[in-house]
């Protein structure tokens, strides 16, 4: 930064607004000192004459501007990841979602999966390892596992497929032995798994063709975990709409726990399982709902903030019905809502009040 200039609170806010609009990422107050340091560094490295000149560079729609965004985003994104992160969700994939998708796609032997915000590749490679074990004739399948991320440095590492022990926190040693070759404390992913996954740089908020969600259709499963926690709620809503359109009917969406806490994802079915929860794009009128096709899958529960009488009736039934598992699932669903959400069909009580009631009722049954 030129020595006479310093980043005022107003200018800092202007950069923060630009970033959230472009990438969805919110710079939190606790990160602002580090952020100001990053901006100063980028001003020096780009040789900008002034803070305003650097701002103009970012705000422009030019190739140079895009190049600078690529560099800046590598500085402001958190790329923390590890293999088989969230055991509950991987169990859910193994026990329910993949068996369902494999059965559904058995005729065409085609499956399309996307890890959105895949960072250094641990997530899509974990999916590849899981499918490698679940599909005996995997070589005959036309399988797409695409990892997308805004951070091009993270993607370089993903393409390399070489990992340190830190990426294997809590991972079964058998996985390391079967799918990795060790040299000192580096683990190289096997070619069998590496070739199952491809990577693409892309900004989930972007409306151009570099964002696969703007033109790719018929995805069977999207994983977008530990990404929305860094996003503004407006950005989450925009990306959710893109995901909805990119999924095929009955396609699944997995996000991190409580990442849709402030959202109303009522276009999706909310599906509660013992292991975890998933969102599902409803089937079109010619597609049978999943619950009626597989006894292994639980009944679908619509979002309680959805407005149709039928949907609320289903929730009402699940809460008051005799099926203990469904009651617990519904309780989980209520816990994901903002406490003050009122549910008209259930006496217009708030989610917090209902949670209290159902916890007490379940305690008695237990
Ligand atoms: C914490 S990592 C999560 C990695 C992996 N999904 C997991 O759960 O282990 C978040 C990733 O989201 C990426 N990301 C953030 N904003 C993005 C955007 N607008 N478009 C695409 N990727 C984004 C970051 O670069 C980062 O690699």
Tab-separated table of C-alpha atoms and ligand atoms in Angstrom:
chain	number	residue	atom	x	y	z
A	1	UNK	CA	0.000	0.000	0.000
A	2	UNK	CA	1.419	3.477	-0.767
A	3	UNK	CA	2.979	4.745	2.510
A	4	UNK	CA	0.655	7.739	2.785
A	5	UNK	CA	-2.482	5.649	2.533
A	6	UNK	CA	-4.153	3.392	5.043
A	7	UNK	CA	-7.266	1.309	4.756
A	8	UNK	CA	-10.104	3.238	6.419
A	9	UNK	CA	-13.068	1.385	7.975
A	10	UNK	CA	-15.195	2.599	5.020
A	11	UNK	CA	-12.762	1.227	2.441
A	12	UNK	CA	-12.453	-2.055	4.334
A	13	UNK	CA	-16.241	-2.351	4.216
A	14	UNK	CA	-16.259	-1.568	0.485
A	15	UNK	CA	-13.813	-4.456	-0.162
A	16	UNK	CA	-15.838	-6.756	2.084
A	17	UNK	CA	-19.025	-5.929	0.152
A	18	UNK	CA	-17.292	-6.551	-3.161
A	19	UNK	CA	-16.026	-9.922	-1.955
A	20	UNK	CA	-19.338	-11.134	-0.599
A	21	UNK	CA	-21.089	-10.112	-3.813
A	22	UNK	CA	-18.561	-11.879	-5.989
A	23	UNK	CA	-17.783	-15.033	-3.969
A	24	UNK	CA	-20.454	-15.277	-1.266
A	25	UNK	CA	-17.721	-15.246	1.388
A	26	UNK	CA	-18.243	-13.076	4.456
A	27	UNK	CA	-15.167	-11.597	6.101
A	28	UNK	CA	-15.975	-11.771	9.798
A	29	UNK	CA	-15.068	-9.014	12.218
A	30	UNK	CA	-12.581	-11.302	13.961
A	31	UNK	CA	-10.732	-11.783	10.635
A	32	UNK	CA	-10.622	-8.131	9.630
A	33	UNK	CA	-7.075	-7.355	10.784
A	34	UNK	CA	-5.716	-10.295	8.792
A	35	UNK	CA	-7.921	-9.266	5.868
A	36	UNK	CA	-6.535	-5.715	5.859
A	37	UNK	CA	-3.031	-7.192	5.814
A	38	UNK	CA	-4.001	-9.370	2.828
A	39	UNK	CA	-5.339	-6.363	0.912
A	40	UNK	CA	-2.132	-4.402	1.635
A	41	UNK	CA	-0.081	-7.324	0.336
A	42	UNK	CA	-2.163	-7.653	-2.822
A	43	UNK	CA	-1.874	-3.898	-3.483
A	44	UNK	CA	1.921	-4.225	-3.309
A	45	UNK	CA	2.071	-7.373	-5.397
A	46	UNK	CA	-0.168	-5.995	-8.135
A	47	UNK	CA	1.778	-2.711	-8.190
A	48	UNK	CA	-1.443	-0.716	-7.770
A	49	UNK	CA	-0.879	3.044	-7.338
A	50	UNK	CA	-3.506	3.436	-4.651
A	51	UNK	CA	-6.130	1.567	-2.666
A	52	UNK	CA	-8.754	2.965	-5.024
A	53	UNK	CA	-6.827	1.662	-8.049
A	54	UNK	CA	-6.768	-1.833	-6.516
A	55	UNK	CA	-10.484	-1.596	-5.781
A	56	UNK	CA	-11.123	-0.598	-9.409
A	57	UNK	CA	-9.041	-3.542	-10.599
A	58	UNK	CA	-11.230	-5.944	-8.606
A	59	UNK	CA	-14.455	-4.274	-9.659
A	60	UNK	CA	-13.597	-4.339	-13.379
A	61	UNK	CA	-14.848	-7.130	-15.646
A	62	UNK	CA	-11.515	-7.750	-17.356
A	63	UNK	CA	-9.148	-10.675	-17.768
A	64	UNK	CA	-6.653	-8.936	-15.430
A	65	UNK	CA	-9.361	-8.515	-12.855
A	66	UNK	CA	-10.251	-12.226	-13.058
A	67	UNK	CA	-6.572	-13.079	-12.585
A	68	UNK	CA	-6.453	-10.956	-9.455
A	69	UNK	CA	-9.625	-12.560	-8.092
A	70	UNK	CA	-7.970	-15.955	-8.581
A	71	UNK	CA	-5.041	-14.821	-6.430
A	72	UNK	CA	-7.128	-13.027	-3.815
A	73	UNK	CA	-9.486	-15.974	-3.302
A	74	UNK	CA	-6.574	-18.282	-2.515
A	75	UNK	CA	-5.834	-15.907	0.385
A	76	UNK	CA	-9.330	-15.571	1.831
A	77	UNK	CA	-10.641	-19.143	1.601
A	78	UNK	CA	-10.330	-21.780	4.290
A	79	UNK	CA	-9.355	-25.065	2.631
A	80	UNK	CA	-9.405	-27.324	5.687
A	81	UNK	CA	-10.437	-30.854	4.656
A	82	UNK	CA	-9.775	-34.513	5.387
A	83	UNK	CA	-10.791	-37.930	4.134
A	84	UNK	CA	-14.183	-39.367	5.131
A	85	UNK	CA	-14.919	-36.188	7.085
A	86	UNK	CA	-18.197	-36.646	8.945
A	87	UNK	CA	-18.584	-40.343	9.546
A	88	UNK	CA	-22.388	-40.097	9.837
A	89	UNK	CA	-22.749	-38.722	6.317
A	90	UNK	CA	-20.407	-41.311	4.827
A	91	UNK	CA	-22.426	-44.049	6.570
A	92	UNK	CA	-25.570	-42.511	5.116
A	93	UNK	CA	-24.004	-42.560	1.642
A	94	UNK	CA	-22.877	-46.153	2.065
A	95	UNK	CA	-26.062	-47.543	3.611
A	96	UNK	CA	-28.797	-45.621	1.806
A	97	UNK	CA	-27.944	-43.025	-0.795
A	98	UNK	CA	-25.506	-44.993	-2.956
A	99	UNK	CA	-27.485	-48.265	-2.807
A	100	UNK	CA	-30.492	-46.246	-3.974
A	101	UNK	CA	-28.578	-44.478	-6.757
A	102	UNK	CA	-26.833	-47.670	-7.888
A	103	UNK	CA	-30.182	-49.448	-8.118
A	104	UNK	CA	-31.799	-46.523	-9.907
A	105	UNK	CA	-28.963	-46.169	-12.421
A	106	UNK	CA	-28.293	-49.894	-12.916
A	107	UNK	CA	-29.702	-49.878	-16.460
A	108	UNK	CA	-27.714	-46.952	-17.812
A	109	UNK	CA	-24.704	-47.481	-15.511
A	110	UNK	CA	-24.297	-43.729	-15.378
A	111	UNK	CA	-23.848	-41.640	-12.260
A	112	UNK	CA	-22.922	-37.989	-11.872
A	113	UNK	CA	-21.613	-36.637	-8.599
A	114	UNK	CA	-20.257	-33.213	-7.748
A	115	UNK	CA	-18.260	-32.094	-4.740
A	116	UNK	CA	-18.821	-28.329	-4.642
A	117	UNK	CA	-16.089	-26.612	-2.663
A	118	UNK	CA	-13.903	-29.736	-2.839
A	119	UNK	CA	-10.730	-27.979	-1.654
A	120	UNK	CA	-7.683	-30.280	-1.870
A	121	UNK	CA	-9.720	-33.269	-3.044
A	122	UNK	CA	-10.197	-35.380	0.083
A	123	UNK	CA	-13.997	-35.287	-0.266
A	124	UNK	CA	-14.372	-36.396	-3.923
A	125	UNK	CA	-11.609	-38.998	-3.510
A	126	UNK	CA	-13.431	-40.403	-0.429
A	127	UNK	CA	-16.540	-40.723	-2.611
A	128	UNK	CA	-14.489	-42.509	-5.284
A	129	UNK	CA	-13.090	-44.994	-2.712
A	130	UNK	CA	-16.572	-45.681	-1.373
A	131	UNK	CA	-17.989	-46.325	-4.840
A	132	UNK	CA	-14.988	-48.449	-5.778
A	133	UNK	CA	-16.007	-50.812	-2.976
A	134	UNK	CA	-19.752	-50.594	-3.586
A	135	UNK	CA	-19.888	-51.183	-7.362
A	136	UNK	CA	-18.314	-54.526	-8.337
A	137	UNK	CA	-18.294	-53.756	-12.102
A	138	UNK	CA	-17.243	-50.140	-11.650
A	139	UNK	CA	-15.027	-50.186	-14.755
A	140	UNK	CA	-18.189	-50.643	-16.853
A	141	UNK	CA	-19.854	-47.581	-15.366
A	142	UNK	CA	-19.846	-44.151	-16.859
A	143	UNK	CA	-19.081	-42.412	-13.600
A	144	UNK	CA	-18.463	-38.688	-13.186
A	145	UNK	CA	-17.062	-37.404	-9.918
A	146	UNK	CA	-16.324	-33.728	-10.372
A	147	UNK	CA	-14.624	-31.566	-7.752
A	148	UNK	CA	-15.189	-27.820	-8.101
A	149	UNK	CA	-13.492	-25.082	-6.131
A	150	UNK	CA	-12.728	-21.393	-6.439
A	151	UNK	CA	-9.217	-21.891	-5.027
A	152	UNK	CA	-6.888	-22.915	-7.863
A	153	UNK	CA	-3.969	-23.718	-5.533
A	154	UNK	CA	-6.145	-26.163	-3.568
A	155	UNK	CA	-7.152	-27.764	-6.875
A	156	UNK	CA	-3.513	-28.177	-7.943
A	157	UNK	CA	-2.944	-30.174	-4.755
A	158	UNK	CA	-6.122	-32.150	-5.415
A	159	UNK	CA	-4.918	-33.079	-8.911
A	160	UNK	CA	-1.541	-34.132	-7.512
A	161	UNK	CA	-3.228	-36.446	-5.031
A	162	UNK	CA	-0.389	-36.458	-2.484
A	163	UNK	CA	-1.397	-36.116	1.140
A	164	UNK	CA	0.149	-35.698	4.595
A	165	UNK	CA	-0.989	-37.712	7.654
A	166	UNK	CA	-3.154	-34.752	8.763
A	167	UNK	CA	-5.601	-35.571	5.934
A	168	UNK	CA	-6.252	-39.003	7.469
A	169	UNK	CA	-7.544	-37.964	10.885
A	170	UNK	CA	-9.678	-40.817	12.200
A	171	UNK	CA	-9.459	-42.745	8.909
A	172	UNK	CA	-9.245	-46.530	9.017
A	173	UNK	CA	-5.619	-47.621	8.374
A	174	UNK	CA	-6.945	-50.167	5.926
A	175	UNK	CA	-8.048	-47.301	3.636
A	176	UNK	CA	-4.523	-45.860	3.675
A	177	UNK	CA	-3.002	-49.237	2.900
A	178	UNK	CA	-5.377	-50.113	0.082
A	179	UNK	CA	-5.659	-46.814	-1.752
A	180	UNK	CA	-2.349	-45.009	-1.080
A	181	UNK	CA	1.340	-45.581	-1.681
A	182	UNK	CA	3.527	-44.216	1.094
A	183	UNK	CA	6.852	-42.450	0.647
A	184	UNK	CA	8.188	-41.078	3.956
A	185	UNK	CA	5.219	-39.202	5.393
A	186	UNK	CA	3.558	-38.560	2.030
A	187	UNK	CA	0.674	-40.660	0.771
A	188	UNK	CA	0.109	-40.878	-3.000
A	189	UNK	CA	-3.413	-41.780	-4.047
A	190	UNK	CA	-3.638	-44.848	-6.294
A	191	UNK	CA	-4.253	-44.376	-10.000
A	192	UNK	CA	-7.453	-46.437	-9.782
A	193	UNK	CA	-9.001	-43.779	-7.539
A	194	UNK	CA	-7.251	-40.772	-9.051
A	195	UNK	CA	-8.620	-41.441	-12.518
A	196	UNK	CA	-12.186	-41.601	-11.193
A	197	UNK	CA	-12.158	-37.918	-10.186
A	198	UNK	CA	-11.765	-34.746	-12.238
A	199	UNK	CA	-11.408	-31.172	-11.012
A	200	UNK	CA	-12.516	-27.818	-12.310
A	201	UNK	CA	-11.920	-24.301	-11.031
A	202	UNK	CA	-15.223	-22.522	-10.555
A	203	UNK	CA	-17.007	-19.977	-8.421
A	204	UNK	CA	-20.380	-21.255	-7.192
A	205	UNK	CA	-21.748	-17.709	-7.397
A	206	UNK	CA	-20.598	-17.120	-10.947
A	207	UNK	CA	-23.207	-17.047	-13.700
A	208	UNK	CA	-20.751	-17.739	-16.508
A	209	UNK	CA	-19.910	-21.083	-18.074
A	210	UNK	CA	-16.948	-21.578	-15.707
A	211	UNK	CA	-19.510	-22.472	-13.042
A	212	UNK	CA	-20.577	-26.042	-13.832
A	213	UNK	CA	-23.870	-25.469	-12.041
A	214	UNK	CA	-24.906	-22.998	-14.722
A	215	UNK	CA	-24.897	-25.555	-17.510
A	216	UNK	CA	-24.546	-29.059	-16.042
A	217	UNK	CA	-27.831	-30.856	-15.523
A	218	UNK	CA	-28.926	-34.194	-14.143
A	219	UNK	CA	-26.501	-34.513	-11.266
A	220	UNK	CA	-27.405	-37.427	-8.984
A	221	UNK	CA	-25.613	-36.184	-5.904
A	222	UNK	CA	-24.111	-32.857	-4.854
A	223	UNK	CA	-21.962	-32.577	-1.745
A	224	UNK	CA	-21.393	-29.057	-0.526
A	225	UNK	CA	-20.010	-29.393	2.956
A	226	UNK	CA	-18.326	-26.761	5.104
A	227	UNK	CA	-18.724	-24.141	2.399
A	228	UNK	CA	-21.985	-22.385	3.317
A	229	UNK	CA	-20.655	-21.628	6.817
A	230	UNK	CA	-18.501	-18.948	5.200
A	231	UNK	CA	-21.300	-17.551	2.986
A	232	UNK	CA	-23.848	-14.793	3.401
A	233	UNK	CA	-27.404	-16.102	3.563
A	234	UNK	CA	-28.209	-14.393	0.234
A	235	UNK	CA	-25.343	-16.297	-1.396
A	236	UNK	CA	-26.513	-19.596	0.134
A	237	UNK	CA	-29.975	-19.022	-1.289
A	238	UNK	CA	-28.593	-18.295	-4.781
A	239	UNK	CA	-26.382	-21.389	-4.736
A	240	UNK	CA	-29.208	-23.574	-3.414
A	241	UNK	CA	-31.309	-22.555	-6.421
A	242	UNK	CA	-28.452	-23.474	-8.764
A	243	UNK	CA	-28.065	-26.843	-7.042
A	244	UNK	CA	-31.793	-27.483	-7.311
A	245	UNK	CA	-31.724	-26.863	-11.053
A	246	UNK	CA	-28.571	-28.924	-11.559
A	247	UNK	CA	-29.910	-31.984	-9.718
A	248	UNK	CA	-31.962	-34.589	-11.507
A	249	UNK	CA	-35.374	-35.392	-10.026
A	250	UNK	CA	-34.745	-37.398	-6.831
A	251	UNK	CA	-31.098	-36.276	-6.849
A	252	UNK	CA	-29.552	-35.719	-3.428
A	253	UNK	CA	-27.850	-32.753	-1.794
A	254	UNK	CA	-25.654	-33.135	1.296
A	255	UNK	CA	-24.503	-30.092	3.235
A	256	UNK	CA	-22.713	-29.764	6.582
A	257	UNK	CA	-24.716	-29.926	9.799
A	258	UNK	CA	-26.896	-26.894	10.411
A	259	UNK	CA	-25.450	-25.130	7.345
A	260	UNK	CA	-28.971	-24.380	6.111
A	261	UNK	CA	-30.018	-23.209	9.550
A	262	UNK	CA	-31.064	-19.744	8.423
A	263	UNK	CA	-32.559	-20.955	5.140
A	264	UNK	CA	-35.904	-22.247	4.103
A	265	UNK	CA	-34.949	-24.943	1.603
A	266	UNK	CA	-38.578	-25.782	0.988
A	267	UNK	CA	-38.151	-26.740	-2.645
A	268	UNK	CA	-36.281	-29.820	-1.390
A	269	UNK	CA	-37.562	-32.789	0.511
A	270	UNK	CA	-35.799	-33.059	3.846
A	271	UNK	CA	-34.913	-36.696	4.492
A	272	UNK	CA	-34.037	-37.819	7.974
A	273	UNK	CA	-32.033	-40.997	8.468
A	274	UNK	CA	-30.559	-42.479	11.593
A	275	UNK	CA	-27.042	-41.659	10.388
A	276	UNK	CA	-27.639	-38.096	9.183
A	277	UNK	CA	-29.924	-36.047	6.961
A	278	UNK	CA	-30.065	-35.262	3.266
A	279	UNK	CA	-32.008	-32.985	0.946
A	280	UNK	CA	-33.611	-34.401	-2.149
A	281	UNK	CA	-34.996	-32.737	-5.223
A	282	UNK	CA	-38.583	-33.971	-5.495
A	283	UNK	CA	-39.355	-36.364	-8.322
A	284	UNK	CA	-41.271	-35.146	-11.349
A	285	UNK	CA	-44.812	-36.434	-11.765
A	286	UNK	CA	-43.624	-39.548	-13.596
A	287	UNK	CA	-41.072	-40.482	-10.934
A	288	UNK	CA	-42.101	-42.572	-7.990
A	289	UNK	CA	-41.137	-41.092	-4.634
A	290	UNK	CA	-38.171	-42.868	-3.141
A	291	UNK	CA	-40.022	-43.880	0.024
A	292	UNK	CA	-42.403	-46.061	-1.938
A	293	UNK	CA	-39.617	-47.801	-3.836
A	294	UNK	CA	-37.224	-48.831	-1.105
A	295	UNK	CA	-38.142	-50.094	2.314
A	296	UNK	CA	-34.577	-49.319	3.462
A	297	UNK	CA	-35.247	-45.632	3.143
A	298	UNK	CA	-37.323	-43.796	5.700
A	299	UNK	CA	-40.412	-41.779	5.003
A	300	UNK	CA	-39.710	-38.350	3.586
A	301	UNK	CA	-40.478	-35.399	5.782
A	302	UNK	CA	-41.130	-32.064	4.142
A	303	UNK	CA	-39.609	-28.917	5.562
A	304	UNK	CA	-42.001	-27.702	8.290
A	305	UNK	CA	-41.717	-24.176	6.986
A	306	UNK	CA	-43.181	-25.300	3.662
A	307	UNK	CA	-46.584	-23.872	3.145
A	308	UNK	CA	-48.813	-26.554	1.612
A	309	UNK	CA	-51.388	-28.147	3.882
A	310	UNK	CA	-50.367	-31.632	2.740
A	311	UNK	CA	-46.752	-31.148	3.673
A	312	UNK	CA	-47.624	-29.829	7.103
A	313	UNK	CA	-50.074	-32.660	7.590
A	314	UNK	CA	-47.275	-35.159	6.924
A	315	UNK	CA	-45.127	-33.481	9.539
A	316	UNK	CA	-48.055	-33.394	11.924
A	317	UNK	CA	-48.579	-37.138	11.429
A	318	UNK	CA	-44.930	-37.881	11.964
A	319	UNK	CA	-44.864	-35.921	15.187
A	320	UNK	CA	-48.035	-37.347	16.622
A	321	UNK	CA	-47.836	-40.816	15.126
A	322	UNK	CA	-46.827	-43.969	16.910
A	323	UNK	CA	-43.583	-44.459	14.979
A	324	UNK	CA	-40.864	-43.609	17.472
A	325	UNK	CA	-38.164	-43.364	14.815
A	326	UNK	CA	-40.217	-40.847	12.865
A	327	UNK	CA	-40.846	-38.804	15.981
A	328	UNK	CA	-37.123	-38.659	16.662
A	329	UNK	CA	-36.474	-37.725	13.041
A	330	UNK	CA	-39.058	-34.958	13.231
A	331	UNK	CA	-37.475	-33.716	16.434
A	332	UNK	CA	-34.121	-33.541	14.648
A	333	UNK	CA	-35.781	-31.573	11.886
A	334	UNK	CA	-37.259	-29.098	14.363
A	335	UNK	CA	-33.813	-28.633	15.917
A	336	UNK	CA	-32.532	-27.365	12.578
A	337	UNK	CA	-35.033	-24.534	12.463
A	338	UNK	CA	-34.611	-21.120	14.009
A	339	UNK	CA	-36.227	-21.503	17.458
A	340	UNK	CA	-38.821	-18.792	16.800
A	341	UNK	CA	-40.235	-20.412	13.619
A	342	UNK	CA	-43.985	-20.871	14.108
A	343	UNK	CA	-45.659	-23.976	12.754
A	344	UNK	CA	-49.289	-23.234	12.051
A	345	UNK	CA	-50.427	-26.852	11.754
A	346	UNK	CA	-49.052	-27.630	15.179
A	347	UNK	CA	-51.006	-25.068	17.155
A	348	UNK	CA	-48.845	-22.221	15.827
A	349	UNK	CA	-46.235	-23.139	18.417
A	350	UNK	CA	-42.621	-22.159	17.870
A	351	UNK	CA	-39.956	-24.719	17.007
A	352	UNK	CA	-38.431	-24.225	20.509
A	353	UNK	CA	-41.760	-24.893	22.216
A	354	UNK	CA	-42.354	-27.984	20.097
A	355	UNK	CA	-38.856	-29.291	20.776
A	356	UNK	CA	-39.519	-29.005	24.504
A	357	UNK	CA	-42.854	-30.817	24.190
A	358	UNK	CA	-41.515	-33.628	22.037
A	359	UNK	CA	-38.397	-34.074	24.131
A	360	UNK	CA	-40.580	-34.527	27.185
A	361	UNK	CA	-42.911	-36.922	25.357
A	362	UNK	CA	-40.013	-38.980	24.031
A	363	UNK	CA	-38.406	-39.114	27.500
A	364	UNK	CA	-41.580	-40.714	28.804
A	365	UNK	CA	-41.609	-43.302	25.987
A	366	UNK	CA	-37.868	-44.062	26.397
B	1	LIG	C1	-13.474	-25.746	4.349
B	1	LIG	S1	-13.308	-26.203	2.673
B	1	LIG	C2	-14.408	-27.597	2.599
B	1	LIG	C3	-13.808	-28.773	1.871
B	1	LIG	C4	-14.662	-30.013	1.843
B	1	LIG	N1	-15.955	-29.764	1.249
B	1	LIG	C5	-14.835	-30.581	3.232
B	1	LIG	O1	-15.923	-30.472	3.825
B	1	LIG	O2	-13.856	-31.140	3.755
B	1	LIG	C6	-14.264	-24.916	1.842
B	1	LIG	C7	-13.920	-24.804	0.380
B	1	LIG	O3	-14.911	-24.021	-0.275
B	1	LIG	C8	-14.271	-23.288	-1.295
B	1	LIG	N2	-15.085	-22.126	-1.699
B	1	LIG	C9	-15.354	-21.003	-0.980
B	1	LIG	N3	-16.107	-20.158	-1.699
B	1	LIG	C10	-16.327	-20.742	-2.907
B	1	LIG	C11	-17.035	-20.346	-4.061
B	1	LIG	N4	-17.682	-19.176	-4.143
B	1	LIG	N5	-17.047	-21.192	-5.119
B	1	LIG	C12	-16.401	-22.389	-5.066
B	1	LIG	N6	-15.720	-22.803	-3.983
B	1	LIG	C13	-15.681	-21.997	-2.907
B	1	LIG	C14	-12.957	-22.878	-0.657
B	1	LIG	O4	-11.980	-22.502	-1.601
B	1	LIG	C15	-12.584	-24.126	0.140
B	1	LIG	O5	-11.714	-24.951	-0.567
